[in-house]
Amino acid sequence: MTAPFRTLDDLDVAGQVVLVRADLNVPMADGRVTDATRIERLAPTLVELADRGAKVVVLSHFGRPKGKDPALSLAPLVAPLSAALGGRPVGFAVDCIGLPAAAVIDQLAPGGIALLENLRFHPGEEKNDPAFAKALAALGQLYVNDAFSAAHRAHASTEGLAHLLPSAAGRLMQAECEALAKALETPEKPVVAIVGGSKVSTKLDLLQNLVTKVDRLVIGGAMANTLLFARGVDVGASLCERDMAETCREIEAAAKAAGCTLILPVDAVVAAKLAAGVETATVAIDQVPSDRMILDVGPATVAAINAQLAEARTLVWNGPLGAFETPPFDAATVAVAREAARLTAEAGLVSVAGGGDTVAALAAAGVEERLTYVSTAGGAFLEWLEGRSLPGVEALRRR
Ligand SMILES: Nc1ncnc2c1ncn2[C@@H]1O[C@H](COP(=O)(O)OP(=O)(O)OP(=O)(O)O)[C@@H](O)[C@H]1O
Ligand SMILES: O=C(O)[C@H](O)COP(=O)(O)O
């Protein structure tokens, strides 16, 4: 069956400069990558292109910089990327367009690889500015998008650029689309979704559609704090987008209309601040002290979630249930991840999880190999699940 979009099999790359849009927006702490999944899953595409004689130029965003923020430079990614490529040297350009980029690319021999600085240091990236897309296109002859996890963004490097050069999907993009379609095109019911994490403002909107696609929606992480606040629960000093209370009420109404059961935390692990070794307490969700932050869901909530999993035939999950990078706020995410893995092995649960930090959390729980499929995508995964077209994928479709 012909793939719906062009793949590396359709490109003649020898001697060509191939611009590869990757997603190197990986979890980091103290300047070090804490989960290299996205780098490791990108590597096969870069190795294949290099071995076929391409001059490989890697483009990516990192974080959400306001201007050229040195703390969000891609320079620290050169070494981990080289390591994932078996030690192949990786050049670095201090800008992703113009002379700094062209000078590094001109030094590349066939088979060489270089990484360009953070795309989002230029406002034209997120604006999908045609001039910025053209400046990127001027650097190469072919375009490969291997960033499924950024495909929900109609940005210059994920959408505009694909229309300016002969384009194709990378091996990771191809694998993500095929695996998600296989696992979730017609999911067996009941379908349970778990959505957590902290990208409240960008993900809350997704939930209004998601409730029409799943039978039960469990909400944890900082996402839950906002919905709880909208219900009138005092969430104390927790991370919460208080100005999204109306959106939350719309989600509740949409869930009711769709017959989707919303499951919110009934207890929480709270502390005065997010730090290791801080004093914690487990409280009922309506007993959060005003000077405390909800940093994980509590054991009663874990039991309620696992009860939902026991009845589920399909699980989709994006976003950790707590601030898992800082124990003990990883307890709920680890407990639910291990139960999901057990049910996948013993009860035939189809379990699909995705997201930069979610993958890291699953790895911390030791289950990233024991779910049905783990995607590198979070927001893009949710939007795919809703049935939304992903601009980065649509731009690759055969015309
Ligand atoms: N209660 C909470 N309070 C504060 N931060 C939280 C809480 N629960 C989870 N988090 C934070 O959420 C972050 C992950 O959220 P995010 O939505 O980015 O997930 P993700 O898997 O990376 O998805 P994506 O790939 O879409 O970014 C983690 O850094 C975690 O510490
Ligand atoms: O981590 C992700 O979900 C992707 O890298 C997209 O990042 P963004 O939400 O900042 O566009």
Short mmCIF file of C-alpha atoms and ligand atoms in Angstrom, two decimals:
data_model
loop_
_atom_site.label_atom_id
_atom_site.label_comp_id
_atom_site.label_asym_id
_atom_site.label_seq_id
_atom_site.Cartn_x
_atom_site.Cartn_y
_atom_site.Cartn_z
CA MET A 1 0.00 0.00 0.00
CA THR A 2 1.43 3.39 -0.97
CA ALA A 3 2.12 5.52 2.08
CA PRO A 4 -0.11 8.64 2.21
CA PHE A 5 2.99 10.78 2.18
CA ARG A 6 6.45 10.57 0.60
CA THR A 7 9.07 8.71 2.64
CA LEU A 8 12.87 8.48 2.50
CA ASP A 9 12.35 5.75 -0.11
CA ASP A 10 11.13 8.43 -2.48
CA LEU A 11 14.19 10.69 -2.16
CA ASP A 12 17.54 10.59 -3.97
CA VAL A 13 19.74 12.17 -1.28
CA ALA A 14 23.33 11.42 -2.36
CA GLY A 15 25.36 14.63 -2.29
CA GLN A 16 22.26 16.67 -1.42
CA VAL A 17 21.87 18.98 1.61
CA VAL A 18 18.88 17.47 3.43
CA LEU A 19 17.15 19.68 6.02
CA VAL A 20 15.74 17.38 8.72
CA ARG A 21 13.14 18.87 11.06
CA ALA A 22 13.60 16.97 14.32
CA ASP A 23 12.11 17.42 17.80
CA LEU A 24 15.02 17.81 20.21
CA ASN A 25 12.78 19.44 22.80
CA VAL A 26 13.87 16.90 25.39
CA PRO A 27 13.60 16.94 29.21
CA MET A 28 16.71 18.46 30.76
CA ALA A 29 17.96 19.22 34.27
CA ASP A 30 21.15 21.10 35.20
CA GLY A 31 22.22 21.25 31.56
CA ARG A 32 21.92 17.48 31.05
CA VAL A 33 19.36 15.47 29.05
CA THR A 34 17.24 13.47 31.51
CA ASP A 35 15.48 11.42 28.87
CA ALA A 36 17.02 10.85 25.43
CA THR A 37 14.10 8.98 23.87
CA ARG A 38 13.39 11.64 21.25
CA ILE A 39 17.09 11.71 20.27
CA GLU A 40 17.33 7.92 20.10
CA ARG A 41 14.13 7.61 18.04
CA LEU A 42 15.48 10.27 15.59
CA ALA A 43 18.88 8.60 15.11
CA PRO A 44 17.89 5.97 12.48
CA THR A 45 16.74 8.66 10.05
CA LEU A 46 19.97 10.66 10.41
CA VAL A 47 22.15 7.54 10.07
CA GLU A 48 20.24 6.36 6.98
CA LEU A 49 20.53 9.76 5.29
CA ALA A 50 24.24 10.09 6.15
CA ASP A 51 24.98 6.55 4.97
CA ARG A 52 23.22 7.33 1.69
CA GLY A 53 25.61 10.24 1.17
CA ALA A 54 23.42 13.17 2.19
CA LYS A 55 24.76 16.28 3.91
CA VAL A 56 22.43 16.15 6.93
CA VAL A 57 21.30 19.41 8.55
CA VAL A 58 19.17 19.05 11.72
CA LEU A 59 16.63 21.73 12.62
CA SER A 60 14.72 21.82 15.91
CA HIS A 61 13.04 24.01 18.47
CA PHE A 62 13.77 23.85 22.18
CA GLY A 63 11.38 25.12 24.83
CA ARG A 64 9.37 28.29 24.28
CA PRO A 65 12.01 31.08 24.18
CA LYS A 66 11.12 34.75 24.11
CA GLY A 67 13.95 35.82 21.83
CA LYS A 68 17.49 34.41 21.90
CA ASP A 69 17.53 32.91 25.40
CA PRO A 70 20.96 31.24 25.95
CA ALA A 71 19.31 28.90 28.48
CA LEU A 72 17.36 27.43 25.55
CA SER A 73 20.26 27.01 23.12
CA LEU A 74 20.54 23.67 21.31
CA ALA A 75 24.34 23.66 21.78
CA PRO A 76 24.12 21.25 24.78
CA LEU A 77 22.36 18.76 22.48
CA VAL A 78 25.39 18.31 20.18
CA ALA A 79 27.11 15.76 22.44
CA PRO A 80 24.01 13.65 23.22
CA LEU A 81 23.10 13.69 19.51
CA SER A 82 26.60 12.58 18.53
CA ALA A 83 26.43 9.81 21.15
CA ALA A 84 23.09 8.59 19.79
CA LEU A 85 24.74 8.48 16.33
CA GLY A 86 27.48 6.15 17.55
CA GLY A 87 29.97 8.95 18.05
CA ARG A 88 29.68 10.49 14.58
CA PRO A 89 30.86 14.14 14.71
CA VAL A 90 28.04 16.73 14.70
CA GLY A 91 28.72 20.30 13.65
CA PHE A 92 26.87 23.24 15.22
CA ALA A 93 25.78 26.58 13.81
CA VAL A 94 24.97 29.47 16.15
CA ASP A 95 22.03 30.45 13.97
CA CYS A 96 19.51 28.42 11.93
CA ILE A 97 19.49 30.81 8.94
CA GLY A 98 21.92 33.11 7.13
CA LEU A 99 25.72 33.06 6.97
CA PRO A 100 26.39 31.18 10.28
CA ALA A 101 24.24 28.31 9.06
CA ALA A 102 25.54 28.40 5.46
CA ALA A 103 29.17 28.42 6.63
CA VAL A 104 28.71 25.26 8.70
CA ILE A 105 26.74 23.53 5.93
CA ASP A 106 29.39 24.41 3.35
CA GLN A 107 31.91 22.48 5.46
CA LEU A 108 29.83 19.31 5.36
CA ALA A 109 31.06 16.39 3.24
CA PRO A 110 28.56 13.79 2.02
CA GLY A 111 27.64 11.81 5.14
CA GLY A 112 28.33 14.75 7.42
CA ILE A 113 25.83 15.96 10.05
CA ALA A 114 25.26 19.38 11.59
CA LEU A 115 22.76 20.84 14.06
CA LEU A 116 21.50 24.42 13.72
CA GLU A 117 20.55 26.68 16.62
CA ASN A 118 17.03 26.86 18.07
CA LEU A 119 14.46 27.73 15.40
CA ARG A 120 12.34 29.57 17.93
CA PHE A 121 15.04 32.18 18.46
CA HIS A 122 13.40 33.68 15.37
CA PRO A 123 9.78 34.88 15.75
CA GLY A 124 9.21 33.90 12.11
CA GLU A 125 9.26 30.23 13.11
CA GLU A 126 6.11 30.23 15.19
CA LYS A 127 4.48 32.77 12.89
CA ASN A 128 5.11 30.47 9.92
CA ASP A 129 6.53 33.58 8.27
CA PRO A 130 7.09 32.95 4.52
CA ALA A 131 10.37 34.93 4.51
CA PHE A 132 11.73 32.84 7.38
CA ALA A 133 10.63 29.63 5.65
CA LYS A 134 12.40 30.79 2.49
CA ALA A 135 15.56 31.57 4.48
CA LEU A 136 15.48 27.99 5.79
CA ALA A 137 14.81 26.55 2.32
CA ALA A 138 17.81 28.45 0.90
CA LEU A 139 20.07 26.25 3.02
CA GLY A 140 19.31 22.93 1.32
CA GLN A 141 17.87 20.93 -1.52
CA LEU A 142 15.55 18.44 0.22
CA TYR A 143 13.32 18.51 3.35
CA VAL A 144 12.53 15.66 5.74
CA ASN A 145 10.13 16.06 8.66
CA ASP A 146 10.90 13.58 11.43
CA ALA A 147 9.18 15.58 14.21
CA PHE A 148 5.76 13.97 14.64
CA SER A 149 5.74 15.43 18.18
CA ALA A 150 5.81 18.94 16.72
CA ALA A 151 3.53 18.17 13.75
CA HIS A 152 0.56 19.86 15.45
CA ARG A 153 2.38 23.18 15.08
CA ALA A 154 1.86 25.05 11.76
CA HIS A 155 5.26 26.71 12.03
CA ALA A 156 7.74 27.67 9.30
CA SER A 157 9.94 24.59 9.83
CA THR A 158 7.08 22.10 10.23
CA GLU A 159 4.65 23.38 7.60
CA GLY A 160 5.86 26.30 5.44
CA LEU A 161 9.20 24.75 4.56
CA ALA A 162 7.56 21.52 3.33
CA HIS A 163 6.01 23.46 0.45
CA LEU A 164 9.33 25.01 -0.67
CA LEU A 165 11.49 21.91 -1.18
CA PRO A 166 10.89 18.30 -2.26
CA SER A 167 9.72 16.81 1.06
CA ALA A 168 9.28 13.46 2.78
CA ALA A 169 8.53 11.92 6.17
CA GLY A 170 11.46 10.60 8.20
CA ARG A 171 11.42 7.07 9.61
CA LEU A 172 10.18 8.20 13.05
CA MET A 173 7.35 10.28 11.54
CA GLN A 174 6.40 7.28 9.38
CA ALA A 175 6.53 4.88 12.37
CA GLU A 176 4.50 7.17 14.66
CA CYS A 177 1.70 7.60 12.11
CA GLU A 178 1.58 3.87 11.31
CA ALA A 179 1.70 2.74 14.97
CA LEU A 180 -0.95 5.16 16.21
CA ALA A 181 -3.26 4.26 13.34
CA LYS A 182 -2.78 0.55 14.05
CA ALA A 183 -3.40 0.91 17.80
CA LEU A 184 -6.10 3.54 17.85
CA GLU A 185 -7.90 3.87 14.51
CA THR A 186 -10.84 1.85 15.88
CA PRO A 187 -10.08 1.45 19.59
CA GLU A 188 -11.92 -1.21 21.58
CA LYS A 189 -14.18 0.32 24.23
CA PRO A 190 -14.16 1.35 27.03
CA VAL A 191 -11.47 3.83 26.07
CA VAL A 192 -9.88 5.54 29.09
CA ALA A 193 -7.74 8.65 28.62
CA ILE A 194 -5.36 10.01 31.24
CA VAL A 195 -4.28 13.62 30.72
CA GLY A 196 -1.91 15.28 33.17
CA GLY A 197 1.13 17.46 32.98
CA SER A 198 1.44 21.20 33.18
CA LYS A 199 0.68 22.56 29.70
CA VAL A 200 -2.70 23.64 31.00
CA SER A 201 -3.48 26.55 28.68
CA THR A 202 -2.52 24.70 25.47
CA LYS A 203 -4.13 21.38 26.38
CA LEU A 204 -7.33 22.30 28.16
CA ASP A 205 -8.87 23.28 24.81
CA LEU A 206 -8.04 19.82 23.43
CA LEU A 207 -10.13 18.20 26.15
CA GLN A 208 -13.38 19.61 24.76
CA ASN A 209 -12.97 17.38 21.70
CA LEU A 210 -11.25 14.55 23.48
CA VAL A 211 -14.35 13.90 25.64
CA THR A 212 -16.21 13.00 22.44
CA LYS A 213 -13.61 10.35 21.59
CA VAL A 214 -13.14 8.53 24.89
CA ASP A 215 -15.49 6.95 27.43
CA ARG A 216 -13.68 8.10 30.58
CA LEU A 217 -11.24 10.95 31.04
CA VAL A 218 -8.92 10.96 34.04
CA ILE A 219 -7.31 14.32 34.68
CA GLY A 220 -4.25 14.72 36.88
CA GLY A 221 -1.21 16.92 37.17
CA ALA A 222 -1.54 20.67 37.08
CA MET A 223 -4.34 20.18 34.52
CA ALA A 224 -6.56 18.86 37.33
CA ASN A 225 -5.83 21.83 39.59
CA THR A 226 -7.50 24.15 37.08
CA LEU A 227 -10.61 22.00 36.68
CA LEU A 228 -10.86 21.61 40.46
CA PHE A 229 -10.58 25.39 40.87
CA ALA A 230 -13.36 25.80 38.30
CA ARG A 231 -15.51 23.46 40.43
CA GLY A 232 -14.92 25.76 43.40
CA VAL A 233 -12.26 23.64 45.10
CA ASP A 234 -9.58 25.65 46.91
CA VAL A 235 -6.31 24.43 45.35
CA GLY A 236 -4.20 26.60 47.61
CA ALA A 237 -0.91 27.75 46.08
CA SER A 238 -0.97 25.10 43.33
CA LEU A 239 -0.05 25.66 39.69
CA CYS A 240 -3.42 26.63 38.19
CA GLU A 241 -4.68 28.67 35.23
CA ARG A 242 -7.48 30.45 37.08
CA ASP A 243 -8.51 32.44 33.99
CA MET A 244 -9.47 29.19 32.22
CA ALA A 245 -12.33 28.39 34.60
CA GLU A 246 -14.92 29.04 31.85
CA THR A 247 -13.13 26.63 29.50
CA CYS A 248 -13.27 24.04 32.28
CA ARG A 249 -17.00 24.48 32.65
CA GLU A 250 -17.34 24.01 28.89
CA ILE A 251 -15.32 20.80 29.14
CA GLU A 252 -17.57 19.52 31.93
CA ALA A 253 -20.65 20.30 29.83
CA ALA A 254 -19.13 18.68 26.72
CA ALA A 255 -18.23 15.56 28.71
CA LYS A 256 -21.77 15.30 30.07
CA ALA A 257 -23.26 15.75 26.60
CA ALA A 258 -20.92 13.10 25.18
CA GLY A 259 -21.52 10.61 27.99
CA CYS A 260 -17.84 10.77 28.96
CA THR A 261 -17.11 10.31 32.68
CA LEU A 262 -14.63 12.83 34.09
CA ILE A 263 -12.43 11.51 36.91
CA LEU A 264 -10.66 14.19 38.96
CA PRO A 265 -8.37 13.72 41.99
CA VAL A 266 -10.05 12.99 45.32
CA ASP A 267 -6.86 13.40 47.34
CA ALA A 268 -3.50 15.06 46.87
CA VAL A 269 0.10 15.14 48.06
CA VAL A 270 0.87 18.71 49.04
CA ALA A 271 3.97 20.67 50.06
CA ALA A 272 5.00 24.26 50.63
CA LYS A 273 7.26 24.19 47.55
CA LEU A 274 8.47 21.90 44.77
CA ALA A 275 11.80 20.65 46.12
CA ALA A 276 13.44 17.40 47.13
CA GLY A 277 13.18 16.48 50.80
CA VAL A 278 10.43 18.99 51.50
CA GLU A 279 7.80 18.11 54.12
CA THR A 280 4.69 16.64 52.46
CA ALA A 281 1.18 15.71 53.51
CA THR A 282 -1.60 13.69 51.91
CA VAL A 283 -4.95 15.45 52.17
CA ALA A 284 -8.47 15.12 50.82
CA ILE A 285 -8.83 17.29 47.74
CA ASP A 286 -11.11 19.73 49.57
CA GLN A 287 -8.61 20.07 52.44
CA VAL A 288 -5.66 21.65 50.60
CA PRO A 289 -4.09 24.29 52.89
CA SER A 290 -3.98 27.72 51.29
CA ASP A 291 -0.18 27.88 51.58
CA ARG A 292 0.44 24.44 50.07
CA MET A 293 0.83 23.24 46.45
CA ILE A 294 -0.71 20.08 45.01
CA LEU A 295 2.34 18.26 43.57
CA ASP A 296 0.93 14.76 43.07
CA VAL A 297 -2.37 12.97 43.26
CA GLY A 298 -2.85 10.85 46.38
CA PRO A 299 -3.28 7.09 46.95
CA ALA A 300 -7.07 7.18 46.90
CA THR A 301 -6.92 8.81 43.47
CA VAL A 302 -4.40 6.20 42.28
CA ALA A 303 -6.81 3.48 43.40
CA ALA A 304 -9.66 5.17 41.54
CA ILE A 305 -7.57 5.45 38.36
CA ASN A 306 -6.46 1.83 38.56
CA ALA A 307 -10.09 0.80 38.99
CA GLN A 308 -10.83 2.58 35.72
CA LEU A 309 -7.90 0.80 34.04
CA ALA A 310 -9.26 -2.56 35.21
CA GLU A 311 -12.42 -1.93 33.16
CA ALA A 312 -10.65 -0.37 30.17
CA ARG A 313 -9.85 -2.10 26.88
CA THR A 314 -7.87 0.87 25.55
CA LEU A 315 -5.75 3.41 27.44
CA VAL A 316 -4.34 6.63 26.01
CA TRP A 317 -2.11 8.75 28.26
CA ASN A 318 -0.35 12.10 27.99
CA GLY A 319 1.07 14.03 30.93
CA PRO A 320 2.38 12.83 34.29
CA LEU A 321 0.04 12.85 37.31
CA GLY A 322 2.48 14.83 39.42
CA ALA A 323 5.79 16.68 39.39
CA PHE A 324 7.47 13.30 38.84
CA GLU A 325 11.01 14.64 38.35
CA THR A 326 11.12 15.38 42.09
CA PRO A 327 10.40 12.34 44.28
CA PRO A 328 8.11 11.64 46.10
CA PHE A 329 5.90 13.44 43.59
CA ASP A 330 6.50 10.61 41.12
CA ALA A 331 4.60 8.05 43.23
CA ALA A 332 1.22 8.26 41.51
CA THR A 333 2.63 8.29 37.97
CA VAL A 334 4.84 5.28 38.72
CA ALA A 335 2.00 3.34 40.38
CA VAL A 336 -0.44 3.92 37.53
CA ALA A 337 2.23 3.26 34.87
CA ARG A 338 3.09 -0.08 36.46
CA GLU A 339 -0.59 -1.08 36.69
CA ALA A 340 -1.08 -0.14 33.05
CA ALA A 341 1.92 -2.29 32.09
CA ARG A 342 0.57 -5.22 34.16
CA LEU A 343 -2.86 -5.01 32.53
CA THR A 344 -1.25 -4.75 29.08
CA ALA A 345 0.66 -7.97 29.70
CA GLU A 346 -2.05 -9.89 31.60
CA ALA A 347 -5.39 -8.54 30.41
CA GLY A 348 -4.77 -7.49 26.83
CA LEU A 349 -5.13 -3.77 27.53
CA VAL A 350 -4.10 -1.70 24.48
CA SER A 351 -2.03 1.05 26.08
CA VAL A 352 -0.62 4.02 24.19
CA ALA A 353 1.23 6.84 25.93
CA GLY A 354 3.10 9.83 24.63
CA GLY A 355 4.85 13.07 25.50
CA GLY A 356 8.33 14.31 26.20
CA ASP A 357 8.00 14.18 29.97
CA THR A 358 5.51 11.32 29.89
CA VAL A 359 8.07 9.10 28.16
CA ALA A 360 10.62 10.12 30.80
CA ALA A 361 8.13 9.27 33.55
CA LEU A 362 7.39 5.86 32.01
CA ALA A 363 11.13 5.19 31.77
CA ALA A 364 11.52 6.19 35.44
CA ALA A 365 8.79 3.66 36.24
CA GLY A 366 10.63 1.06 34.16
CA VAL A 367 7.67 0.37 31.87
CA GLU A 368 8.45 2.24 28.66
CA GLU A 369 8.96 -1.12 26.88
CA ARG A 370 5.87 -2.73 28.43
CA LEU A 371 3.05 -0.65 27.01
CA THR A 372 1.55 -1.36 23.60
CA TYR A 373 3.13 1.74 22.06
CA VAL A 374 4.98 4.77 23.42
CA SER A 375 4.90 7.86 21.22
CA THR A 376 7.41 10.70 21.34
CA ALA A 377 4.46 13.07 20.96
CA GLY A 378 2.31 14.65 23.65
CA GLY A 379 0.20 17.52 22.39
CA ALA A 380 0.47 16.21 18.83
CA PHE A 381 -0.68 12.79 20.06
CA LEU A 382 -3.74 14.29 21.74
CA GLU A 383 -4.62 16.32 18.65
CA TRP A 384 -4.15 13.24 16.45
CA LEU A 385 -6.43 11.33 18.85
CA GLU A 386 -9.09 14.01 18.50
CA GLY A 387 -9.01 13.49 14.76
CA ARG A 388 -7.51 16.87 14.05
CA SER A 389 -5.28 17.09 10.96
CA LEU A 390 -1.69 17.77 11.93
CA PRO A 391 -0.23 20.54 9.75
CA GLY A 392 3.21 18.93 9.72
CA VAL A 393 1.77 15.66 8.41
CA GLU A 394 -0.68 17.24 5.97
CA ALA A 395 2.16 19.24 4.37
CA LEU A 396 3.89 15.95 3.48
CA ARG A 397 0.91 14.32 1.82
CA ARG A 398 1.33 13.22 -1.77
CA ARG A 399 -0.31 15.78 -4.02
N1 LIG B 1 0.78 19.09 40.11
C1 LIG B 1 1.79 19.57 39.36
N2 LIG B 1 2.35 20.77 39.66
C2 LIG B 1 3.37 21.24 38.89
N3 LIG B 1 3.91 20.62 37.81
C3 LIG B 1 3.36 19.43 37.50
C4 LIG B 1 2.30 18.85 38.24
N4 LIG B 1 1.99 17.67 37.67
C5 LIG B 1 2.82 17.51 36.60
N5 LIG B 1 3.65 18.58 36.51
C6 LIG B 1 4.70 18.81 35.49
O1 LIG B 1 4.19 18.58 34.19
C7 LIG B 1 5.32 18.48 33.33
C8 LIG B 1 4.99 17.64 32.12
O2 LIG B 1 3.87 18.23 31.51
P1 LIG B 1 3.74 18.21 29.90
O3 LIG B 1 2.35 18.63 29.59
O4 LIG B 1 4.89 18.95 29.29
O5 LIG B 1 3.89 16.65 29.60
P2 LIG B 1 4.63 15.99 28.34
O6 LIG B 1 4.59 14.53 28.50
O7 LIG B 1 6.01 16.62 28.21
O8 LIG B 1 3.75 16.45 27.12
P3 LIG B 1 4.29 17.24 25.83
O9 LIG B 1 5.18 16.33 25.08
O10 LIG B 1 3.03 17.63 25.15
O11 LIG B 1 5.06 18.43 26.42
C9 LIG B 1 6.43 17.86 34.16
O12 LIG B 1 7.56 18.72 34.09
C10 LIG B 1 5.85 17.81 35.57
O13 LIG B 1 6.78 18.19 36.56
O1 LIG B 2 7.17 18.70 23.70
C1 LIG B 2 6.32 18.86 22.80
O2 LIG B 2 5.10 18.60 22.91
C2 LIG B 2 6.79 19.37 21.45
O3 LIG B 2 8.19 19.56 21.44
C3 LIG B 2 6.06 20.68 21.09
O4 LIG B 2 6.47 21.68 21.99
P1 LIG B 2 5.51 22.98 22.12
O5 LIG B 2 4.28 22.52 22.89
O6 LIG B 2 6.35 24.00 22.86
O7 LIG B 2 5.16 23.41 20.70
#
